[in-house]
Short mmCIF file of C-alpha atoms in Angstrom, two decimals:
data_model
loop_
_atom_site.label_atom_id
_atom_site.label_comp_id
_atom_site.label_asym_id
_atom_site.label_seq_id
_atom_site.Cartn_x
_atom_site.Cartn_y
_atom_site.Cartn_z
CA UNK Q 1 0.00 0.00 0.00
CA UNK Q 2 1.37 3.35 -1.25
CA UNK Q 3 1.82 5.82 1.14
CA UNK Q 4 1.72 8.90 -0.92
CA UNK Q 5 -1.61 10.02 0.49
CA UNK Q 6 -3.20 11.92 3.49
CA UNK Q 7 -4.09 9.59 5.92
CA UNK Q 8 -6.43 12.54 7.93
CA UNK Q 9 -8.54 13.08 5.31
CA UNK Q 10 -8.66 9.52 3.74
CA UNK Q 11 -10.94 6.80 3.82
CA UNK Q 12 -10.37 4.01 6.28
CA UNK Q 13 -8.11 0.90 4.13
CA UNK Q 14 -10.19 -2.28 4.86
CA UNK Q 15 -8.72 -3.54 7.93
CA UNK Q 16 -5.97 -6.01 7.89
CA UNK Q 17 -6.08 -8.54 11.18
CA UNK Q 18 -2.27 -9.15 12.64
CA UNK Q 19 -2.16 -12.19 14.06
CA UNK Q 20 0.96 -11.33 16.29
CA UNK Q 21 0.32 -7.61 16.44
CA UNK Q 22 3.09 -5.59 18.35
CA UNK Q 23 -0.32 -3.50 20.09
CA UNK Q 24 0.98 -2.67 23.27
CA UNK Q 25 -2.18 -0.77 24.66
CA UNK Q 26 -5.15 0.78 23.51
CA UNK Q 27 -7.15 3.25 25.95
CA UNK Q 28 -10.29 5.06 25.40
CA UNK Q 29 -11.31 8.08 27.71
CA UNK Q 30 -13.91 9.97 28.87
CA UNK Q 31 -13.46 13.28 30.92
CA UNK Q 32 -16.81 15.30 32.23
CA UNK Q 33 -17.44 17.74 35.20
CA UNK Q 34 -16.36 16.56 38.45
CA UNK Q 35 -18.38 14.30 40.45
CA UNK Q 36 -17.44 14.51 43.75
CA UNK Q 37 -19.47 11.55 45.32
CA UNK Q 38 -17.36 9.05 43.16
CA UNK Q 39 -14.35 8.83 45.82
CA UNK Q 40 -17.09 7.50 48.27
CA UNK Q 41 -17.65 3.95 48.67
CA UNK Q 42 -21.10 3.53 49.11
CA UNK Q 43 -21.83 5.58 46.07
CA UNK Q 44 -19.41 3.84 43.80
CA UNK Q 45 -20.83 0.50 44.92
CA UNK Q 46 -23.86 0.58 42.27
CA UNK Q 47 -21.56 0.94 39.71
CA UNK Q 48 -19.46 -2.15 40.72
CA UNK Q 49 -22.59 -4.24 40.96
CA UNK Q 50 -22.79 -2.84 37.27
CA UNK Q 51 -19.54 -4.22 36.35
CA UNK Q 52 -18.46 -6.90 38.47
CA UNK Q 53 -19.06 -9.85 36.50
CA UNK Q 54 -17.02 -8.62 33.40
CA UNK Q 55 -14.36 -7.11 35.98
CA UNK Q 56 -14.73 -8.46 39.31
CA UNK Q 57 -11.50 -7.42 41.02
CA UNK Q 58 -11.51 -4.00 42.39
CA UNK Q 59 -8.51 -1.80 43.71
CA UNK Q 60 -8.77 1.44 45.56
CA UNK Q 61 -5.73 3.71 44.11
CA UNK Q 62 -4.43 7.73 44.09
CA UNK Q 63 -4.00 10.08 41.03
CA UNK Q 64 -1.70 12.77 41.88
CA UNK Q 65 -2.69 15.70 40.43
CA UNK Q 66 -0.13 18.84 40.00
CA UNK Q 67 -1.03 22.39 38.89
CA UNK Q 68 1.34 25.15 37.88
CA UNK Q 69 1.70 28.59 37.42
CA UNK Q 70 3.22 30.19 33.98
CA UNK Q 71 4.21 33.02 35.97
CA UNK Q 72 5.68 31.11 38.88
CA UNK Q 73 8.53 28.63 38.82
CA UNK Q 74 8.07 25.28 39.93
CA UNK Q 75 4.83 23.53 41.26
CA UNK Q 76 1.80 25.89 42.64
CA UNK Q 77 -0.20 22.85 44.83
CA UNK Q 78 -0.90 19.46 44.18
CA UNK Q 79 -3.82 17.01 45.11
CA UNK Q 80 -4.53 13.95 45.53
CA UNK Q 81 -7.20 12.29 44.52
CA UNK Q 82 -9.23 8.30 44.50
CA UNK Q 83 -9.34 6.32 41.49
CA UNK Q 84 -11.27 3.04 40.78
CA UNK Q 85 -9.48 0.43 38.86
CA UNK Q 86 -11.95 -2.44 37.99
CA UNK Q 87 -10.13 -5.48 35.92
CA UNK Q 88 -10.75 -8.76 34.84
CA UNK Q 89 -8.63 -11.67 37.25
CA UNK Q 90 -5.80 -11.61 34.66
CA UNK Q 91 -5.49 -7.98 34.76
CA UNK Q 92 -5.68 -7.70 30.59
CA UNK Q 93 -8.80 -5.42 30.44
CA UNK Q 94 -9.23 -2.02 33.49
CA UNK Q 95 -11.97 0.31 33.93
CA UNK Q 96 -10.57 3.38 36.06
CA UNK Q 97 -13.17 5.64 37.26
CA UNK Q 98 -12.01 9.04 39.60
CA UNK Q 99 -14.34 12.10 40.05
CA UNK Q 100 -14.03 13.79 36.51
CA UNK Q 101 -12.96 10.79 34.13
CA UNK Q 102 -13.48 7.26 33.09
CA UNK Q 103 -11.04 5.19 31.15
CA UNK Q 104 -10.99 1.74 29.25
CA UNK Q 105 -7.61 0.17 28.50
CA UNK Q 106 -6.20 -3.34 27.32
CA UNK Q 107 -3.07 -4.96 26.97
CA UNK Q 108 -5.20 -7.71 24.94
CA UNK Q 109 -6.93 -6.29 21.90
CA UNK Q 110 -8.47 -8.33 19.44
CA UNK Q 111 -10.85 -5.87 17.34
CA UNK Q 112 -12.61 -2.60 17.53
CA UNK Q 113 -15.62 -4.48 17.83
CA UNK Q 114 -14.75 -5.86 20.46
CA UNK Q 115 -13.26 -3.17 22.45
CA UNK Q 116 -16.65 -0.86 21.28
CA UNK Q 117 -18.98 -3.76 22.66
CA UNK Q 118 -16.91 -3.38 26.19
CA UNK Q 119 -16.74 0.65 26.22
CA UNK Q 120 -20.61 1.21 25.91
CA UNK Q 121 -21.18 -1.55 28.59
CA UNK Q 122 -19.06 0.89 30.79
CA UNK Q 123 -20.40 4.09 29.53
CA UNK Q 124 -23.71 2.94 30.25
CA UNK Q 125 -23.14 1.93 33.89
CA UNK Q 126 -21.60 5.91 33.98
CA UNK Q 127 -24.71 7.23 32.29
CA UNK Q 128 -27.18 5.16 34.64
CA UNK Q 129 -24.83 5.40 37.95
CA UNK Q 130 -23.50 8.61 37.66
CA UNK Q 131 -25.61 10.44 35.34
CA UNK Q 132 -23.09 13.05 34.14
CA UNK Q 133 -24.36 16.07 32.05
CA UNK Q 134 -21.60 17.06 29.56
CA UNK Q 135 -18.76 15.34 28.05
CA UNK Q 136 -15.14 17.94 28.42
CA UNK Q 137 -13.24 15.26 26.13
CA UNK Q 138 -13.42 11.87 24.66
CA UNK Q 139 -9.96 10.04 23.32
CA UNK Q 140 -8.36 7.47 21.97
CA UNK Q 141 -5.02 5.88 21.90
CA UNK Q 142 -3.32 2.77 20.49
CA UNK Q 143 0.05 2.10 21.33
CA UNK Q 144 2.50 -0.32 19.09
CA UNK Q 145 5.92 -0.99 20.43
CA UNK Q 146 8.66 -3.05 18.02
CA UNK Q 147 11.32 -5.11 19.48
CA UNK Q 148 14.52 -7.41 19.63
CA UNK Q 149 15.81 -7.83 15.86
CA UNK Q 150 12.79 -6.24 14.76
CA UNK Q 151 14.16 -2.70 15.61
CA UNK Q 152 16.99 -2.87 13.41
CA UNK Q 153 14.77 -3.53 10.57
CA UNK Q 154 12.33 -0.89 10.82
CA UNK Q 155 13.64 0.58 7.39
CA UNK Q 156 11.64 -1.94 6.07
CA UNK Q 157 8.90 -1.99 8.63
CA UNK Q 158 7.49 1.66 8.34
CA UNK Q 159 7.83 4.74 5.53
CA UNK Q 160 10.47 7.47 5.22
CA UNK Q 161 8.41 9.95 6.82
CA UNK Q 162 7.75 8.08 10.10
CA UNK Q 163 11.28 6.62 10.13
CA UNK Q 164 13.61 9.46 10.27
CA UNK Q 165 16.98 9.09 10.95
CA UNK Q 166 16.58 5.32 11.68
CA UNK Q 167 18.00 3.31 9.68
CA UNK Q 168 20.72 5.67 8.11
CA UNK Q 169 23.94 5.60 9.11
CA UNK Q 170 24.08 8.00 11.77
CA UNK Q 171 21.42 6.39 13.45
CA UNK Q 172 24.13 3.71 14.88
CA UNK Q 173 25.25 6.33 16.78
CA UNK Q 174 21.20 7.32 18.42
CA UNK Q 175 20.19 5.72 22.06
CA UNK Q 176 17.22 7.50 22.17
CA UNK Q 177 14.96 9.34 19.05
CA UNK Q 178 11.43 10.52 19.32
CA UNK Q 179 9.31 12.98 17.01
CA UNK Q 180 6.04 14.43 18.07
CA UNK Q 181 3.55 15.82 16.04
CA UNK Q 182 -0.06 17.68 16.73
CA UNK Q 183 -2.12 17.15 13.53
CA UNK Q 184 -5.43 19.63 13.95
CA UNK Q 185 -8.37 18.43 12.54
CA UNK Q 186 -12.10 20.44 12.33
CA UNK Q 187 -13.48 18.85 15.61
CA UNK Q 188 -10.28 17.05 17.11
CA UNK Q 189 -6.23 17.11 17.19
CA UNK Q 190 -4.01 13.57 16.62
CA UNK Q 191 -1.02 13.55 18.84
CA UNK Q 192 1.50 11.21 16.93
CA UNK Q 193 4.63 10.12 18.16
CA UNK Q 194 6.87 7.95 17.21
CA UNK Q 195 10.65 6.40 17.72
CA UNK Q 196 13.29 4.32 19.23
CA UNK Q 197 13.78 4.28 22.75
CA UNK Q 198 16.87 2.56 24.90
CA UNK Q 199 16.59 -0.51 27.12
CA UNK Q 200 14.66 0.30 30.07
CA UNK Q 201 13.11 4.00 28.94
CA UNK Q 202 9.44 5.43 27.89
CA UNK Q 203 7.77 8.14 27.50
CA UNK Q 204 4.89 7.60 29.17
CA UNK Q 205 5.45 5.68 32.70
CA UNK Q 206 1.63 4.87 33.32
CA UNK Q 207 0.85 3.66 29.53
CA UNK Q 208 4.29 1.91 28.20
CA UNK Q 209 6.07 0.12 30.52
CA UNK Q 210 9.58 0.50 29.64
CA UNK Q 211 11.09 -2.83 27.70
CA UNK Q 212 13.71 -4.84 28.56
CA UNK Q 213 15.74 -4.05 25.21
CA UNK Q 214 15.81 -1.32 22.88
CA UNK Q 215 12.31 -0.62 20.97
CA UNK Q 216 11.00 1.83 18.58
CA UNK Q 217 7.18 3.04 19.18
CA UNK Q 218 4.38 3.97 17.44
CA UNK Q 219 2.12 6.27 19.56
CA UNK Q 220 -1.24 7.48 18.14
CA UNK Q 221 -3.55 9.68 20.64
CA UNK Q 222 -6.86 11.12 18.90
CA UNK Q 223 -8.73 13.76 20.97
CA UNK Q 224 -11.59 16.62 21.25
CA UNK Q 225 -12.04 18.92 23.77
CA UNK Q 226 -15.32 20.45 22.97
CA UNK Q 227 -18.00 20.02 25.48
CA UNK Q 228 -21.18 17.91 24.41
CA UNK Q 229 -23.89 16.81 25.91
CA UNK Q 230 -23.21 13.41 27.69
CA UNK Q 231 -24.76 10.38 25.60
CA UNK Q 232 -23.17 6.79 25.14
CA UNK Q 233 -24.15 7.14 21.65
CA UNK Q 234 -22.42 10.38 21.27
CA UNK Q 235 -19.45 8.55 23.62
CA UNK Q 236 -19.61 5.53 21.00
CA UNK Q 237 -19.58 7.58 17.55
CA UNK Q 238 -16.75 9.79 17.85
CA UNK Q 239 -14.23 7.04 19.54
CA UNK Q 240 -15.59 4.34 16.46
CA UNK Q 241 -14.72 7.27 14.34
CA UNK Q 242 -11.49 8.13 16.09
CA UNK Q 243 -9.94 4.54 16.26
CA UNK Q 244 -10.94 4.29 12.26
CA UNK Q 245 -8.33 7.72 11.71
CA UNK Q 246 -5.79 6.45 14.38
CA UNK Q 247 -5.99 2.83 11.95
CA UNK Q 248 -5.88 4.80 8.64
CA UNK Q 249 -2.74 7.16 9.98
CA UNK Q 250 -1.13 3.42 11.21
CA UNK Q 251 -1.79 1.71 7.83
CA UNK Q 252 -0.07 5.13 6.17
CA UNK Q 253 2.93 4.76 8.76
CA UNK Q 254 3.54 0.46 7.84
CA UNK Q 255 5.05 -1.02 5.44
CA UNK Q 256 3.32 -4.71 3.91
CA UNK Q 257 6.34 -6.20 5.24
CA UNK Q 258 5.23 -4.38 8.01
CA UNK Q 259 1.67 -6.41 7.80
CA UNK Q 260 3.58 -9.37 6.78
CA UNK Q 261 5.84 -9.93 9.71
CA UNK Q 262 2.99 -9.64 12.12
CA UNK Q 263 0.98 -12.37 10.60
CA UNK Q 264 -1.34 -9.96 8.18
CA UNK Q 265 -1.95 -10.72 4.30
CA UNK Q 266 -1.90 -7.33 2.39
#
């Protein structure tokens, strides 16, 4: 698949399945006005009841939040806060829930249909349990991370314009290479970023746990930030339609060697 096209204005490619897929993590999240009844247990326990056979183990944990001033260095106050983290017994799928956000994340994707089925399930329990008014933002991420011999193939693994410097010569000389992008859209941004990162670094401590060996990454966030009114349906459309982008910007980024080596036919 030629590459010499604009992935955020293109039609979704027909999706190809990858039976070894290097997906890391996908997360889809939901911010809206704080609630602050959520960080108390008696009024979280409907929602459990909600949940609890599809995620039955629940653990209490803390967000630290930190705020700063432009005009002041360092950190102005910080807060702490409760967080809900509902998972399945092998810890693969996690529902977090605090006061002004819900999130859905998996370190075992299989499809969007699948991982669409399990998000309205949630955002229904949050529409019937917590009843929220507006929506402040609704994103998506997937997260692809390459590794072992892999990484010193990725000139044939992804396009010229993803790869930079890796795989020229100099790059023998790189430990650690990332580009960031922010692609604006007319209703939402795409935060791309992509590179190769040493043994035992990320970017991101609470969404890539950092790999044993050197990898290169493949990091695609899509995002709005205008307030709607709350609806599953609303929830459901625009994170369909965001994971279809993030999947057309990935098939523009790959290679079909790319598809190949993870087990897709092109």
């Amino acid at each position: 698949m030629s590459n010499a096209w604009d992935p955020l204005v293109a039609s979704p490619p027909k999706e190809v399945p990858l039976r070894d897929a290097p997906l890391v993590r996908v997360i889809a999240q939901l911010r809206f006005p704080e609630i602050l009844r959520v960080e108390q247990r008696d009024f979280i326990a409907p929602f459990q009841e909600a949940l609890r056979a599809i995620y039955p183990v629940l653990r209490q944990g803390q967000a630290q939040e930190m705020l700063f001033d432009l005009h002041t260095p360092g950190v102005l106050s910080e807060k702490q806060r409760i967080v809900w983290r509902f998972s399945d017994v092998e810890d693969n799928w996690r529902v977090s829930l605090a006061s002004d956000f819900l999130a859905l994340e998996t370190t075992k994707y299989t499809s969007r249909l699948d991982f669409l089925a399990r998000l309205r399930t949630t955002v229904d329990a949050v529409a019937v349990h917590l009843a929220p008014k507006l929506i402040d933002r609704i994103g998506v991420r997937y997260i692809d991370r390459i590794i072992g011999s892999d990484v010193d193939n990725i000139a044939k693994l992804v396009h010229p314009e993803v790869r930079g410097i890796i795989g020229s010569a100099v790059a023998t000389h790189a430990a650690h290479t990332i580009s960031e992008s922010l692609f604006r859209l007319s209703d939402s941004q795409v935060l791309a970023r992509w590179g190769q990162l040493p043994p035992g670094a990320t970017i991101d401590p609470a969404a890539i746990e950092p790999a044993k060996e050197k990898s290169w990454i493949l990091d695609l966030d899509m995002f709005s930030t205008a307030p709607l009114p709350f609806s599953t349906e609303q929830v459901l459309s625009n994170v369909q339609r965001y994971a279809e982008r993030i999947y057309t910007l990935f098939r523009w980024a790959v290679t079909d060697d790319f598809l190949r080596r993870y087990g897709g036919t092109p």
